[in-house]
Amino acid sequence: MPEIKDNIASIKSKLPERVRLVIVTKNHSVDEIKLVYGTGHRVYGENRVQELIEKLPLLPGDIEWHFIGHLQTNKVRYIAPFAKLIHSVDSLKLLKEINKEALKNSRVIPCLLQFYIATEETKFGLSLQEARDILESPDYPSLKNISICGVMGMASLSEDKDLVRSEFRHLKSIFDQLKREYFENKEDFRDISMGMSGDWPIAVEEGATLIRIGTAIFS
Ligand SMILES: *Cc1c(COP(=O)(O)O)cnc(C)c1O
């Protein structure tokens, strides 16, 4: 536990004011999370719906839960009552489903568009053109119960720092283009979720506003 506390303090001390830390609790027990909660941190992320809804009732109600993993439309209803931010929107179909479930819960759910920025084949995410297609679709303006607040991406799992940096820079440029083209006057279109345990310092240098860290905190 002293280690976890030190890990959090060390990371937070290196973050500029604009960057918020999302502590990723996947694969960690409720007891471990309670210890971290005891340090005062309130923003947590999970990447699997099942794991999240099992932990939810066993943890304090003032936690801000971010959903960061690939989300299937048939699972949206489980997290719609409480999700503070969904980082991983990668289709219009998913966005419509989130809107529908948010409406049922009388909420507006903040969402990020997830982009495919890595050179690896396995990652999820949109291309810039696919994002434009969503934002220009005739259905989009009627989605009153979602609010697109920015972008998310995962860099390649690589030791090549220049590669990782160029992928983060690409995501920042996508953010800037979307901001200019679609969200110029939307103040809460402001988040860039990028950076994990192995690459967050680079992500912060390249403009991240949210970093998602698990391993570097729990080990
Ligand atoms: C697991 C996960 C993280 C955190 O990864 P670590 O390397 O443990 O910091 C961040 N984002 C997503 C989408 C994840 O699934």
mmCIF file of C-alpha atoms and ligand atoms in Angstrom:
data_model
loop_
_atom_site.group_PDB
_atom_site.id
_atom_site.type_symbol
_atom_site.label_atom_id
_atom_site.label_comp_id
_atom_site.label_asym_id
_atom_site.label_seq_id
_atom_site.Cartn_x
_atom_site.Cartn_y
_atom_site.Cartn_z
ATOM 1 C CA MET A 1 0.000 0.000 0.000
ATOM 2 C CA PRO A 2 2.724 2.605 0.708
ATOM 3 C CA GLU A 3 3.895 1.776 -2.795
ATOM 4 C CA ILE A 4 0.498 2.428 -4.349
ATOM 5 C CA LYS A 5 0.218 5.735 -2.542
ATOM 6 C CA ASP A 6 3.724 6.726 -3.621
ATOM 7 C CA ASN A 7 3.040 5.682 -7.198
ATOM 8 C CA ILE A 8 -0.046 7.904 -7.344
ATOM 9 C CA ALA A 9 1.713 10.845 -5.693
ATOM 10 C CA SER A 10 4.676 10.510 -8.027
ATOM 11 C CA ILE A 11 2.513 10.465 -11.163
ATOM 12 C CA LYS A 12 0.298 13.329 -9.971
ATOM 13 C CA SER A 13 3.316 15.478 -9.147
ATOM 14 C CA LYS A 14 4.366 15.297 -12.787
ATOM 15 C CA LEU A 15 1.002 16.243 -14.297
ATOM 16 C CA PRO A 16 0.247 19.736 -15.550
ATOM 17 C CA GLU A 17 -3.002 21.162 -14.229
ATOM 18 C CA ARG A 18 -4.961 20.343 -17.396
ATOM 19 C CA VAL A 19 -4.374 16.576 -17.036
ATOM 20 C CA ARG A 20 -6.639 14.325 -14.972
ATOM 21 C CA LEU A 21 -5.612 10.836 -13.898
ATOM 22 C CA VAL A 22 -8.015 7.936 -14.470
ATOM 23 C CA ILE A 23 -6.874 5.023 -12.323
ATOM 24 C CA VAL A 24 -7.586 1.804 -14.208
ATOM 25 C CA THR A 25 -8.784 -0.854 -11.766
ATOM 26 C CA LYS A 26 -9.325 -3.799 -14.121
ATOM 27 C CA ASN A 27 -8.059 -7.063 -12.662
ATOM 28 C CA HIS A 28 -7.803 -5.455 -9.215
ATOM 29 C CA SER A 29 -9.961 -6.410 -6.269
ATOM 30 C CA VAL A 30 -12.499 -4.295 -4.466
ATOM 31 C CA ASP A 31 -10.223 -4.304 -1.406
ATOM 32 C CA GLU A 32 -7.315 -2.924 -3.406
ATOM 33 C CA ILE A 33 -9.543 -0.254 -4.911
ATOM 34 C CA LYS A 34 -10.784 0.727 -1.442
ATOM 35 C CA LEU A 35 -7.203 1.311 -0.369
ATOM 36 C CA VAL A 36 -6.634 3.603 -3.310
ATOM 37 C CA TYR A 37 -9.951 5.326 -2.611
ATOM 38 C CA GLY A 38 -8.627 6.003 0.878
ATOM 39 C CA THR A 39 -5.944 8.246 -0.602
ATOM 40 C CA GLY A 40 -8.709 10.554 -1.827
ATOM 41 C CA HIS A 41 -8.713 9.636 -5.502
ATOM 42 C CA ARG A 42 -12.194 9.507 -7.055
ATOM 43 C CA VAL A 43 -11.773 8.908 -10.801
ATOM 44 C CA TYR A 44 -11.520 5.286 -11.909
ATOM 45 C CA GLY A 45 -11.761 3.374 -15.163
ATOM 46 C CA GLU A 46 -12.777 -0.159 -16.129
ATOM 47 C CA ASN A 47 -12.675 -1.776 -19.552
ATOM 48 C CA ARG A 48 -15.194 -4.599 -19.082
ATOM 49 C CA VAL A 49 -18.873 -4.078 -18.300
ATOM 50 C CA GLN A 50 -19.261 -7.306 -16.343
ATOM 51 C CA GLU A 51 -16.336 -6.565 -14.051
ATOM 52 C CA LEU A 52 -17.478 -3.002 -13.520
ATOM 53 C CA ILE A 53 -21.046 -3.850 -12.540
ATOM 54 C CA GLU A 54 -19.849 -6.551 -10.161
ATOM 55 C CA LYS A 55 -17.597 -4.075 -8.343
ATOM 56 C CA LEU A 56 -19.961 -1.122 -8.441
ATOM 57 C CA PRO A 57 -22.248 -1.999 -5.488
ATOM 58 C CA LEU A 58 -19.271 -2.925 -3.303
ATOM 59 C CA LEU A 59 -17.595 0.484 -3.603
ATOM 60 C CA PRO A 60 -18.474 4.024 -2.463
ATOM 61 C CA GLY A 61 -21.115 5.847 -4.488
ATOM 62 C CA ASP A 62 -19.093 8.995 -5.115
ATOM 63 C CA ILE A 63 -16.623 7.286 -7.442
ATOM 64 C CA GLU A 64 -16.573 8.716 -10.977
ATOM 65 C CA TRP A 65 -16.562 5.643 -13.196
ATOM 66 C CA HIS A 66 -15.145 6.016 -16.670
ATOM 67 C CA PHE A 67 -15.736 3.246 -19.178
ATOM 68 C CA ILE A 68 -12.605 2.806 -21.296
ATOM 69 C CA GLY A 69 -12.930 -0.543 -23.102
ATOM 70 C CA HIS A 70 -14.627 -1.805 -26.216
ATOM 71 C CA LEU A 71 -18.373 -1.474 -25.613
ATOM 72 C CA GLN A 72 -20.980 -3.737 -27.177
ATOM 73 C CA THR A 73 -24.385 -2.180 -27.795
ATOM 74 C CA ASN A 74 -26.168 -4.862 -25.773
ATOM 75 C CA LYS A 75 -24.151 -3.915 -22.670
ATOM 76 C CA VAL A 76 -24.754 -0.167 -22.750
ATOM 77 C CA ARG A 77 -27.828 -0.342 -20.544
ATOM 78 C CA TYR A 78 -25.810 -1.680 -17.612
ATOM 79 C CA ILE A 79 -23.542 1.352 -17.416
ATOM 80 C CA ALA A 80 -25.905 4.076 -18.666
ATOM 81 C CA PRO A 81 -27.270 4.865 -15.178
ATOM 82 C CA PHE A 82 -23.909 5.964 -13.814
ATOM 83 C CA ALA A 83 -21.052 6.149 -16.346
ATOM 84 C CA LYS A 84 -19.390 9.541 -16.003
ATOM 85 C CA LEU A 85 -17.553 9.341 -19.313
ATOM 86 C CA ILE A 86 -17.463 6.688 -22.040
ATOM 87 C CA HIS A 87 -14.042 6.897 -23.724
ATOM 88 C CA SER A 88 -14.597 4.294 -26.399
ATOM 89 C CA VAL A 89 -17.310 5.257 -28.889
ATOM 90 C CA ASP A 90 -16.382 3.735 -32.226
ATOM 91 C CA SER A 91 -19.631 3.680 -34.233
ATOM 92 C CA LEU A 92 -22.838 5.602 -34.867
ATOM 93 C CA LYS A 93 -24.778 2.515 -33.837
ATOM 94 C CA LEU A 94 -23.122 2.559 -30.419
ATOM 95 C CA LEU A 95 -23.644 6.288 -30.035
ATOM 96 C CA LYS A 96 -27.361 5.880 -30.786
ATOM 97 C CA GLU A 97 -27.659 3.107 -28.234
ATOM 98 C CA ILE A 98 -25.902 5.212 -25.574
ATOM 99 C CA ASN A 99 -28.277 8.054 -26.414
ATOM 100 C CA LYS A 100 -31.302 5.779 -26.047
ATOM 101 C CA GLU A 101 -30.204 4.411 -22.688
ATOM 102 C CA ALA A 102 -29.152 7.849 -21.437
ATOM 103 C CA LEU A 103 -32.630 9.130 -22.259
ATOM 104 C CA LYS A 104 -34.190 6.290 -20.259
ATOM 105 C CA ASN A 105 -32.077 7.414 -17.316
ATOM 106 C CA SER A 106 -32.847 11.109 -17.884
ATOM 107 C CA ARG A 107 -29.153 11.763 -18.391
ATOM 108 C CA VAL A 108 -26.787 13.263 -20.898
ATOM 109 C CA ILE A 109 -23.772 10.965 -21.112
ATOM 110 C CA PRO A 110 -20.420 12.505 -22.048
ATOM 111 C CA CYS A 111 -18.586 10.431 -24.688
ATOM 112 C CA LEU A 112 -15.237 10.440 -26.460
ATOM 113 C CA LEU A 113 -14.719 9.195 -30.014
ATOM 114 C CA GLN A 114 -12.079 6.481 -30.071
ATOM 115 C CA PHE A 115 -9.589 6.671 -32.933
ATOM 116 C CA TYR A 116 -7.382 4.030 -34.394
ATOM 117 C CA ILE A 117 -3.906 5.556 -34.204
ATOM 118 C CA ALA A 118 -1.629 2.542 -33.708
ATOM 119 C CA THR A 119 0.181 0.535 -36.334
ATOM 120 C CA GLU A 120 -1.069 -2.687 -34.735
ATOM 121 C CA GLU A 121 -3.969 -4.498 -36.334
ATOM 122 C CA THR A 122 -5.811 -5.435 -33.185
ATOM 123 C CA LYS A 123 -6.945 -2.099 -31.773
ATOM 124 C CA PHE A 124 -10.426 -0.638 -32.129
ATOM 125 C CA GLY A 125 -11.247 2.812 -33.307
ATOM 126 C CA LEU A 126 -12.444 5.174 -35.999
ATOM 127 C CA SER A 127 -10.628 6.856 -38.846
ATOM 128 C CA LEU A 128 -11.065 10.603 -39.245
ATOM 129 C CA GLN A 129 -13.386 9.992 -42.190
ATOM 130 C CA GLU A 130 -15.564 7.605 -40.176
ATOM 131 C CA ALA A 131 -15.829 10.214 -37.443
ATOM 132 C CA ARG A 132 -16.874 12.825 -39.998
ATOM 133 C CA ASP A 133 -19.495 10.405 -41.313
ATOM 134 C CA ILE A 134 -20.930 10.091 -37.795
ATOM 135 C CA LEU A 135 -20.903 13.832 -37.150
ATOM 136 C CA GLU A 136 -22.495 14.579 -40.527
ATOM 137 C CA SER A 137 -25.074 11.820 -40.412
ATOM 138 C CA PRO A 138 -28.695 13.019 -40.456
ATOM 139 C CA ASP A 139 -29.290 11.160 -37.190
ATOM 140 C CA TYR A 140 -26.557 12.877 -35.220
ATOM 141 C CA PRO A 141 -28.339 16.183 -34.442
ATOM 142 C CA SER A 142 -31.221 14.320 -32.812
ATOM 143 C CA LEU A 143 -28.949 12.623 -30.266
ATOM 144 C CA LYS A 144 -29.690 14.992 -27.400
ATOM 145 C CA ASN A 145 -28.672 12.639 -24.598
ATOM 146 C CA ILE A 146 -25.039 12.235 -25.534
ATOM 147 C CA SER A 147 -22.375 14.912 -25.549
ATOM 148 C CA ILE A 148 -19.170 14.383 -27.496
ATOM 149 C CA CYS A 149 -16.411 15.839 -25.370
ATOM 150 C CA GLY A 150 -13.267 14.806 -27.198
ATOM 151 C CA VAL A 151 -11.173 11.925 -28.471
ATOM 152 C CA MET A 152 -9.403 8.830 -27.193
ATOM 153 C CA GLY A 153 -6.692 6.605 -28.599
ATOM 154 C CA MET A 154 -4.161 3.932 -27.782
ATOM 155 C CA ALA A 155 -0.640 4.036 -29.156
ATOM 156 C CA SER A 156 1.259 0.980 -30.327
ATOM 157 C CA LEU A 157 2.734 -1.167 -27.584
ATOM 158 C CA SER A 158 6.255 -0.371 -28.665
ATOM 159 C CA GLU A 159 9.622 0.596 -27.266
ATOM 160 C CA ASP A 160 9.963 2.994 -30.179
ATOM 161 C CA LYS A 161 9.293 6.332 -28.487
ATOM 162 C CA ASP A 162 9.289 8.248 -31.758
ATOM 163 C CA LEU A 163 6.571 5.981 -33.126
ATOM 164 C CA VAL A 164 4.457 6.353 -29.988
ATOM 165 C CA ARG A 165 4.973 10.118 -29.993
ATOM 166 C CA SER A 166 3.903 10.387 -33.635
ATOM 167 C CA GLU A 167 0.735 8.391 -32.889
ATOM 168 C CA PHE A 168 -0.187 10.684 -29.986
ATOM 169 C CA ARG A 169 0.584 13.695 -32.155
ATOM 170 C CA HIS A 170 -1.749 12.281 -34.790
ATOM 171 C CA LEU A 171 -4.565 12.006 -32.224
ATOM 172 C CA LYS A 172 -3.979 15.598 -31.127
ATOM 173 C CA SER A 173 -4.205 16.723 -34.747
ATOM 174 C CA ILE A 174 -7.484 14.799 -35.162
ATOM 175 C CA PHE A 175 -8.792 16.558 -32.045
ATOM 176 C CA ASP A 176 -7.760 19.953 -33.422
ATOM 177 C CA GLN A 177 -9.423 19.284 -36.796
ATOM 178 C CA LEU A 178 -12.686 18.097 -35.261
ATOM 179 C CA LYS A 179 -12.667 21.052 -32.897
ATOM 180 C CA ARG A 180 -12.256 23.433 -35.813
ATOM 181 C CA GLU A 181 -14.759 21.733 -38.099
ATOM 182 C CA TYR A 182 -17.549 20.704 -35.738
ATOM 183 C CA PHE A 183 -17.041 21.892 -32.172
ATOM 184 C CA GLU A 184 -15.596 25.403 -32.397
ATOM 185 C CA ASN A 185 -18.215 26.784 -30.038
ATOM 186 C CA LYS A 186 -18.600 23.734 -27.804
ATOM 187 C CA GLU A 187 -16.579 24.487 -24.721
ATOM 188 C CA ASP A 188 -16.786 20.978 -23.342
ATOM 189 C CA PHE A 189 -15.245 19.450 -26.442
ATOM 190 C CA ARG A 190 -11.872 19.552 -24.726
ATOM 191 C CA ASP A 191 -10.645 16.083 -23.783
ATOM 192 C CA ILE A 192 -7.842 14.043 -25.267
ATOM 193 C CA SER A 193 -7.632 10.675 -23.531
ATOM 194 C CA MET A 194 -4.253 9.143 -24.282
ATOM 195 C CA GLY A 195 -1.395 7.616 -22.316
ATOM 196 C CA MET A 196 -1.102 4.430 -20.253
ATOM 197 C CA SER A 197 1.516 3.064 -17.844
ATOM 198 C CA GLY A 198 4.226 2.666 -20.470
ATOM 199 C CA ASP A 199 3.776 5.876 -22.410
ATOM 200 C CA TRP A 200 1.911 8.500 -20.365
ATOM 201 C CA PRO A 201 4.795 10.997 -20.076
ATOM 202 C CA ILE A 202 4.914 11.212 -23.880
ATOM 203 C CA ALA A 203 1.121 11.528 -24.074
ATOM 204 C CA VAL A 204 1.205 14.416 -21.591
ATOM 205 C CA GLU A 205 3.886 16.171 -23.627
ATOM 206 C CA GLU A 206 1.717 15.757 -26.726
ATOM 207 C CA GLY A 207 -1.403 17.283 -25.183
ATOM 208 C CA ALA A 208 -3.319 14.624 -23.220
ATOM 209 C CA THR A 209 -5.988 15.880 -20.806
ATOM 210 C CA LEU A 210 -6.861 12.423 -19.453
ATOM 211 C CA ILE A 211 -4.386 9.620 -18.837
ATOM 212 C CA ARG A 212 -5.511 6.062 -18.044
ATOM 213 C CA ILE A 213 -3.110 4.232 -15.758
ATOM 214 C CA GLY A 214 -3.319 0.831 -14.076
ATOM 215 C CA THR A 215 -0.122 -1.198 -13.925
ATOM 216 C CA ALA A 216 2.164 1.692 -12.936
ATOM 217 C CA ILE A 217 -0.007 2.336 -9.894
ATOM 218 C CA PHE A 218 -0.793 -1.165 -8.664
ATOM 219 C CA SER A 219 2.694 -2.623 -8.960
HETATM 220 C C1 LIG B 1 -5.834 -1.538 -19.254
HETATM 221 C C2 LIG B 1 -6.077 -0.267 -19.955
HETATM 222 C C3 LIG B 1 -5.361 0.889 -19.616
HETATM 223 C C4 LIG B 1 -4.283 0.925 -18.551
HETATM 224 O O1 LIG B 1 -3.205 0.134 -18.929
HETATM 225 P P1 LIG B 1 -1.903 0.017 -18.013
HETATM 226 O O2 LIG B 1 -0.833 -0.326 -18.961
HETATM 227 O O3 LIG B 1 -2.188 -1.029 -16.997
HETATM 228 O O4 LIG B 1 -1.679 1.360 -17.386
HETATM 229 C C5 LIG B 1 -5.646 2.058 -20.304
HETATM 230 N N1 LIG B 1 -6.596 2.099 -21.269
HETATM 231 C C6 LIG B 1 -7.304 1.014 -21.614
HETATM 232 C C7 LIG B 1 -8.327 1.122 -22.692
HETATM 233 C C8 LIG B 1 -7.071 -0.209 -20.973
HETATM 234 O O5 LIG B 1 -7.779 -1.295 -21.324
#
